[in-house]
PDB file of C-alpha atoms in Angstrom:
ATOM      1  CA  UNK A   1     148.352 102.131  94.986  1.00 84.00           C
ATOM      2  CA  UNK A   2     151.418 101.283  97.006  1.00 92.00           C
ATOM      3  CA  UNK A   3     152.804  99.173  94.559  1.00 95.00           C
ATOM      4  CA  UNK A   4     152.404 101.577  92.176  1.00 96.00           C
ATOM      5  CA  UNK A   5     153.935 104.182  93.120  1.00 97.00           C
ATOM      6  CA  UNK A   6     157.080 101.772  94.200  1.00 97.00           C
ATOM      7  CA  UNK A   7     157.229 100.646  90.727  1.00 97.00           C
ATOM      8  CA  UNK A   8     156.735 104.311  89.380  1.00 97.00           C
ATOM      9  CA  UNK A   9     159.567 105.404  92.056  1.00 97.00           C
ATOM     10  CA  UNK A  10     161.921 102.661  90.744  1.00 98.00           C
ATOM     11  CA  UNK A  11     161.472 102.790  87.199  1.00 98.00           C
ATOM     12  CA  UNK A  12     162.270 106.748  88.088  1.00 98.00           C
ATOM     13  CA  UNK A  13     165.422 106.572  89.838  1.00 98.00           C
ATOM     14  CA  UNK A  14     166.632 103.644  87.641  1.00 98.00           C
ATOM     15  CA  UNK A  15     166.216 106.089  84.297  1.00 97.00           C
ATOM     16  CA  UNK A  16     167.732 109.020  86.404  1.00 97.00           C
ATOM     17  CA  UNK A  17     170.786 107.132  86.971  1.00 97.00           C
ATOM     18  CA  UNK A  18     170.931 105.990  83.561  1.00 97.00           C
ATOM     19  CA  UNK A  19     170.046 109.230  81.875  1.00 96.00           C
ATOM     20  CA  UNK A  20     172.462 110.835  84.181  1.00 96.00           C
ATOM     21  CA  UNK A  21     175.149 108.670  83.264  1.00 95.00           C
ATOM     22  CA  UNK A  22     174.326 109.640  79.477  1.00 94.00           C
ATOM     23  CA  UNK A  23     174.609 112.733  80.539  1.00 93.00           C
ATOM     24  CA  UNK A  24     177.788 113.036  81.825  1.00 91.00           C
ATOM     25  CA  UNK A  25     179.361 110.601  79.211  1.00 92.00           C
ATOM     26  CA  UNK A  26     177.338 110.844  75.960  1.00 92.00           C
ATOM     27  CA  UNK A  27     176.433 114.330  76.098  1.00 93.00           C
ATOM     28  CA  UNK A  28     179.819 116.087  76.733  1.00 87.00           C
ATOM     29  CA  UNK A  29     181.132 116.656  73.613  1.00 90.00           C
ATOM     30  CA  UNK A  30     177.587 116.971  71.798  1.00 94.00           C
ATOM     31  CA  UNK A  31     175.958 120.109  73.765  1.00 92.00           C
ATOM     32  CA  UNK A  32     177.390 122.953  75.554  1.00 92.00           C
ATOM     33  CA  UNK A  33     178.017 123.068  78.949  1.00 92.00           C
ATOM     34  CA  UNK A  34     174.929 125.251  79.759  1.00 93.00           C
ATOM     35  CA  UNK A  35     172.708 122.571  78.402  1.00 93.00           C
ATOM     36  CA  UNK A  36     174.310 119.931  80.578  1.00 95.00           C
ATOM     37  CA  UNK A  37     174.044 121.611  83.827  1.00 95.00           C
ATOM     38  CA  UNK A  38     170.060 122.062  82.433  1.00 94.00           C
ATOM     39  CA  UNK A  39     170.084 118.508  81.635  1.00 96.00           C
ATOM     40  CA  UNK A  40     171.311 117.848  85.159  1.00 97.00           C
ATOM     41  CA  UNK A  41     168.796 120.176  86.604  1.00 97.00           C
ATOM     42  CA  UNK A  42     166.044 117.430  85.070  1.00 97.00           C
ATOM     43  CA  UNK A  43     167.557 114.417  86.414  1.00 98.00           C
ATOM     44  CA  UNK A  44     168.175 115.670  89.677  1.00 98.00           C
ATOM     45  CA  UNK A  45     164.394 116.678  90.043  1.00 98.00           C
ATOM     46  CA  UNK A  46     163.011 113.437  88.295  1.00 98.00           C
ATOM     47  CA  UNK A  47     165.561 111.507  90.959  1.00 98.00           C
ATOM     48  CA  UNK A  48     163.695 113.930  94.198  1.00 98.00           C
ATOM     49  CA  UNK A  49     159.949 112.827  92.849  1.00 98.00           C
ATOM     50  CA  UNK A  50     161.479 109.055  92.420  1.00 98.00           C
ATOM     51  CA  UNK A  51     162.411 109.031  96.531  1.00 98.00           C
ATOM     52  CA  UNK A  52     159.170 110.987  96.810  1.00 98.00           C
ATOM     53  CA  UNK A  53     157.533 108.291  95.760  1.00 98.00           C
ATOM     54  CA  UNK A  54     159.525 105.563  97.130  1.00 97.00           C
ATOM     55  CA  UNK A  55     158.975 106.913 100.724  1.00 96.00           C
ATOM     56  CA  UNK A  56     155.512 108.170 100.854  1.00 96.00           C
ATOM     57  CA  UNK A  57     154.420 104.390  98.775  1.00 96.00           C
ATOM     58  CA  UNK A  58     156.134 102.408 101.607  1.00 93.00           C
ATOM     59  CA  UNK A  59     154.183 104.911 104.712  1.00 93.00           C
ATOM     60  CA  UNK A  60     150.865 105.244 105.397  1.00 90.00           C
ATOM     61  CA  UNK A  61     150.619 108.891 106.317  1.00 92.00           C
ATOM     62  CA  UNK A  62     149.254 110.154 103.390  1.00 95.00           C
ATOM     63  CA  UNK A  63     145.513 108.744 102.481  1.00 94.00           C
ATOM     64  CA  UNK A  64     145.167 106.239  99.451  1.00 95.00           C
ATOM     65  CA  UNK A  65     143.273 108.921  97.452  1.00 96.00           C
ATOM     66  CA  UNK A  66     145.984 111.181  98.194  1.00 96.00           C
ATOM     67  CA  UNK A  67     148.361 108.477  96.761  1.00 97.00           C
ATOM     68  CA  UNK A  68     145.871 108.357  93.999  1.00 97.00           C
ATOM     69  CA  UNK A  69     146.441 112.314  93.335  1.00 98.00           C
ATOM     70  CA  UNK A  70     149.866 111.734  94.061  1.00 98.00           C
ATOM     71  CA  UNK A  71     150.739 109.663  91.576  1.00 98.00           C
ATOM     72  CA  UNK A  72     149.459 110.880  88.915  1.00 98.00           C
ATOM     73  CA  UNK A  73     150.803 114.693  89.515  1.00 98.00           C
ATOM     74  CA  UNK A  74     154.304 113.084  89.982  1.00 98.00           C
ATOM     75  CA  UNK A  75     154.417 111.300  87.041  1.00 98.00           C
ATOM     76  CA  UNK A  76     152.581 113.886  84.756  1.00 98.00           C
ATOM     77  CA  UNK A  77     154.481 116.424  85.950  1.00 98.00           C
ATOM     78  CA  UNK A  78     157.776 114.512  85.695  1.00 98.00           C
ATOM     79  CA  UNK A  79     157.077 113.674  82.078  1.00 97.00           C
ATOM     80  CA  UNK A  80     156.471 117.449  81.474  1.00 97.00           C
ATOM     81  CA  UNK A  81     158.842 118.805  83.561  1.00 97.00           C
ATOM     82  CA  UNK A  82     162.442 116.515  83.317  1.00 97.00           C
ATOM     83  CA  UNK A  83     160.889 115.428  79.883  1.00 96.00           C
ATOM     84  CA  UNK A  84     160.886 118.934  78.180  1.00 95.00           C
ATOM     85  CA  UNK A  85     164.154 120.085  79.809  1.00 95.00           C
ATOM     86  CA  UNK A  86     165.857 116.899  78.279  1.00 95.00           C
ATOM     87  CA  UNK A  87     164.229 117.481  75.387  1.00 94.00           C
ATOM     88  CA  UNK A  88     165.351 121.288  75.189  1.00 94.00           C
ATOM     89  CA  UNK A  89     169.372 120.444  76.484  1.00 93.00           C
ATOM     90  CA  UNK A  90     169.553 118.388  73.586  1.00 93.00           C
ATOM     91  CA  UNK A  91     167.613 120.074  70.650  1.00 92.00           C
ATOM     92  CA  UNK A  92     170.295 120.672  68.273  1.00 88.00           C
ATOM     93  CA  UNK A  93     170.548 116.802  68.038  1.00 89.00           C
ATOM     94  CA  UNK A  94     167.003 115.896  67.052  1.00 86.00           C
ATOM     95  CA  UNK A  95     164.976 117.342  63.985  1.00 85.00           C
ATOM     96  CA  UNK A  96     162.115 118.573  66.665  1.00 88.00           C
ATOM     97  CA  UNK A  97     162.378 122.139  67.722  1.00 88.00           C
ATOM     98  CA  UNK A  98     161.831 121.707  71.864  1.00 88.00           C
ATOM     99  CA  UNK A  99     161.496 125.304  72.081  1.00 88.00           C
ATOM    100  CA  UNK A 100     158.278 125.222  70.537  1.00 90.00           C
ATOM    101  CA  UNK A 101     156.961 123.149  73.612  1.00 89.00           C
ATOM    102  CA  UNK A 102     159.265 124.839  76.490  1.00 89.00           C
ATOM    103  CA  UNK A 103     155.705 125.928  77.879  1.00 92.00           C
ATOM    104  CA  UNK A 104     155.029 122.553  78.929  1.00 96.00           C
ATOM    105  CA  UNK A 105     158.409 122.690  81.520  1.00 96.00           C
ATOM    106  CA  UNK A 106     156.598 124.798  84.084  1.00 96.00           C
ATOM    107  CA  UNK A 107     153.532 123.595  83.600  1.00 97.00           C
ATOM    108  CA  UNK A 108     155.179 120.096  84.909  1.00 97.00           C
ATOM    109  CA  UNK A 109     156.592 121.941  87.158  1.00 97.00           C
ATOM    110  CA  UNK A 110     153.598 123.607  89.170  1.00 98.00           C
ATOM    111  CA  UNK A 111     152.411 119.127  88.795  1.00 98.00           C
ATOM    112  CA  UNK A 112     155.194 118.714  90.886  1.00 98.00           C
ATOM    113  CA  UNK A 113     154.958 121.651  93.226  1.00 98.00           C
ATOM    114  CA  UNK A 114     151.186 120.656  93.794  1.00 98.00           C
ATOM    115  CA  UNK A 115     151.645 116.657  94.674  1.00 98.00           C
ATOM    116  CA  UNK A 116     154.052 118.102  97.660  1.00 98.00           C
ATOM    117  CA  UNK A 117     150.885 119.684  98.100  1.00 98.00           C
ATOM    118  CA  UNK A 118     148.810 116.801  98.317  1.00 97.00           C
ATOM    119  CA  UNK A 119     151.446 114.890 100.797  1.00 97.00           C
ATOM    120  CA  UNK A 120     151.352 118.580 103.174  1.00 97.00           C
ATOM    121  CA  UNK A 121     147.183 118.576 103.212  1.00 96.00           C
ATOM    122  CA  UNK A 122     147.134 114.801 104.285  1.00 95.00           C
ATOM    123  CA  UNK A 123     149.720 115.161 106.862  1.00 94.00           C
ATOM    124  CA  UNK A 124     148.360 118.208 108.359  1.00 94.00           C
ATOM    125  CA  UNK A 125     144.508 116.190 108.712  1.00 92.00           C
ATOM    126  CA  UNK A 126     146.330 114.010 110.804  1.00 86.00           C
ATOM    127  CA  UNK A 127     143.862 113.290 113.842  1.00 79.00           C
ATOM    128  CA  UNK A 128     147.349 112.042 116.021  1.00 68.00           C
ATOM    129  CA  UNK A 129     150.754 112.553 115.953  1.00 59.00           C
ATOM    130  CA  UNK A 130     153.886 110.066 116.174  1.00 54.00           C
TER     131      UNK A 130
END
């Protein structure tokens, strides 16, 4: 599961930097200026859940089922959460209406909220501390 979620974490940052570049460059003069600070808003949380994953996949004090749970919250809820807002910044350029799935942004959201869950619960049935 390590190597998982180090792959998961990479492939995340990577596409935050390079949907954050788009962002800034391709966006600008194709939304308003509200929708690119909402835009942002996605990146910067899929970017958070990438190092999330980068540091508890290279530590050991959170349990490999918790990495299990983990991983699967983070990239669920990532997917929901940056996936819908990116969807919804730019929905005057696509034929889909992203408003009719906005519900799905919190949703991924509370995924999110509950894998820093998961690390908390495994670091607090530590038997030892370092």
């Amino acid at each position: 599961m390590n190597k998982k979620m180090l792959m998961l974490g990479t492939i995340l940052g990577l596409l935050s930097v390079i949907l954050g570049a788009f962002g800034a460059h391709g966006l600008k003069d194709l939304v308003s200026p509200e929708s690119i600070v909402s835009y942002e808003t996605g990146v910067k949380y899929q970017m958070y859940h990438a190092f999330l994953l980068l540091i508890v996949g290279g530590q050991g004090f959170v349990s490999q089922k918790g990495k299990t749970v983990m991983f699967y919250l983070i990239l669920v809820g990532t997917i929901l959460f940056s996936g819908s807002i990116y969807g919804l910044a730019t929905n005057n350029l696509s034929a889909f209406d992203f408003k009719s799935i906005a519900f799905v942004t919190p949703l991924g959201g509370l995924f999110l909220i509950v894998s820093w869950g998961v690390m908390l619960t495994n670091i607090l049935k530590q038997k030892h501390n370092n």
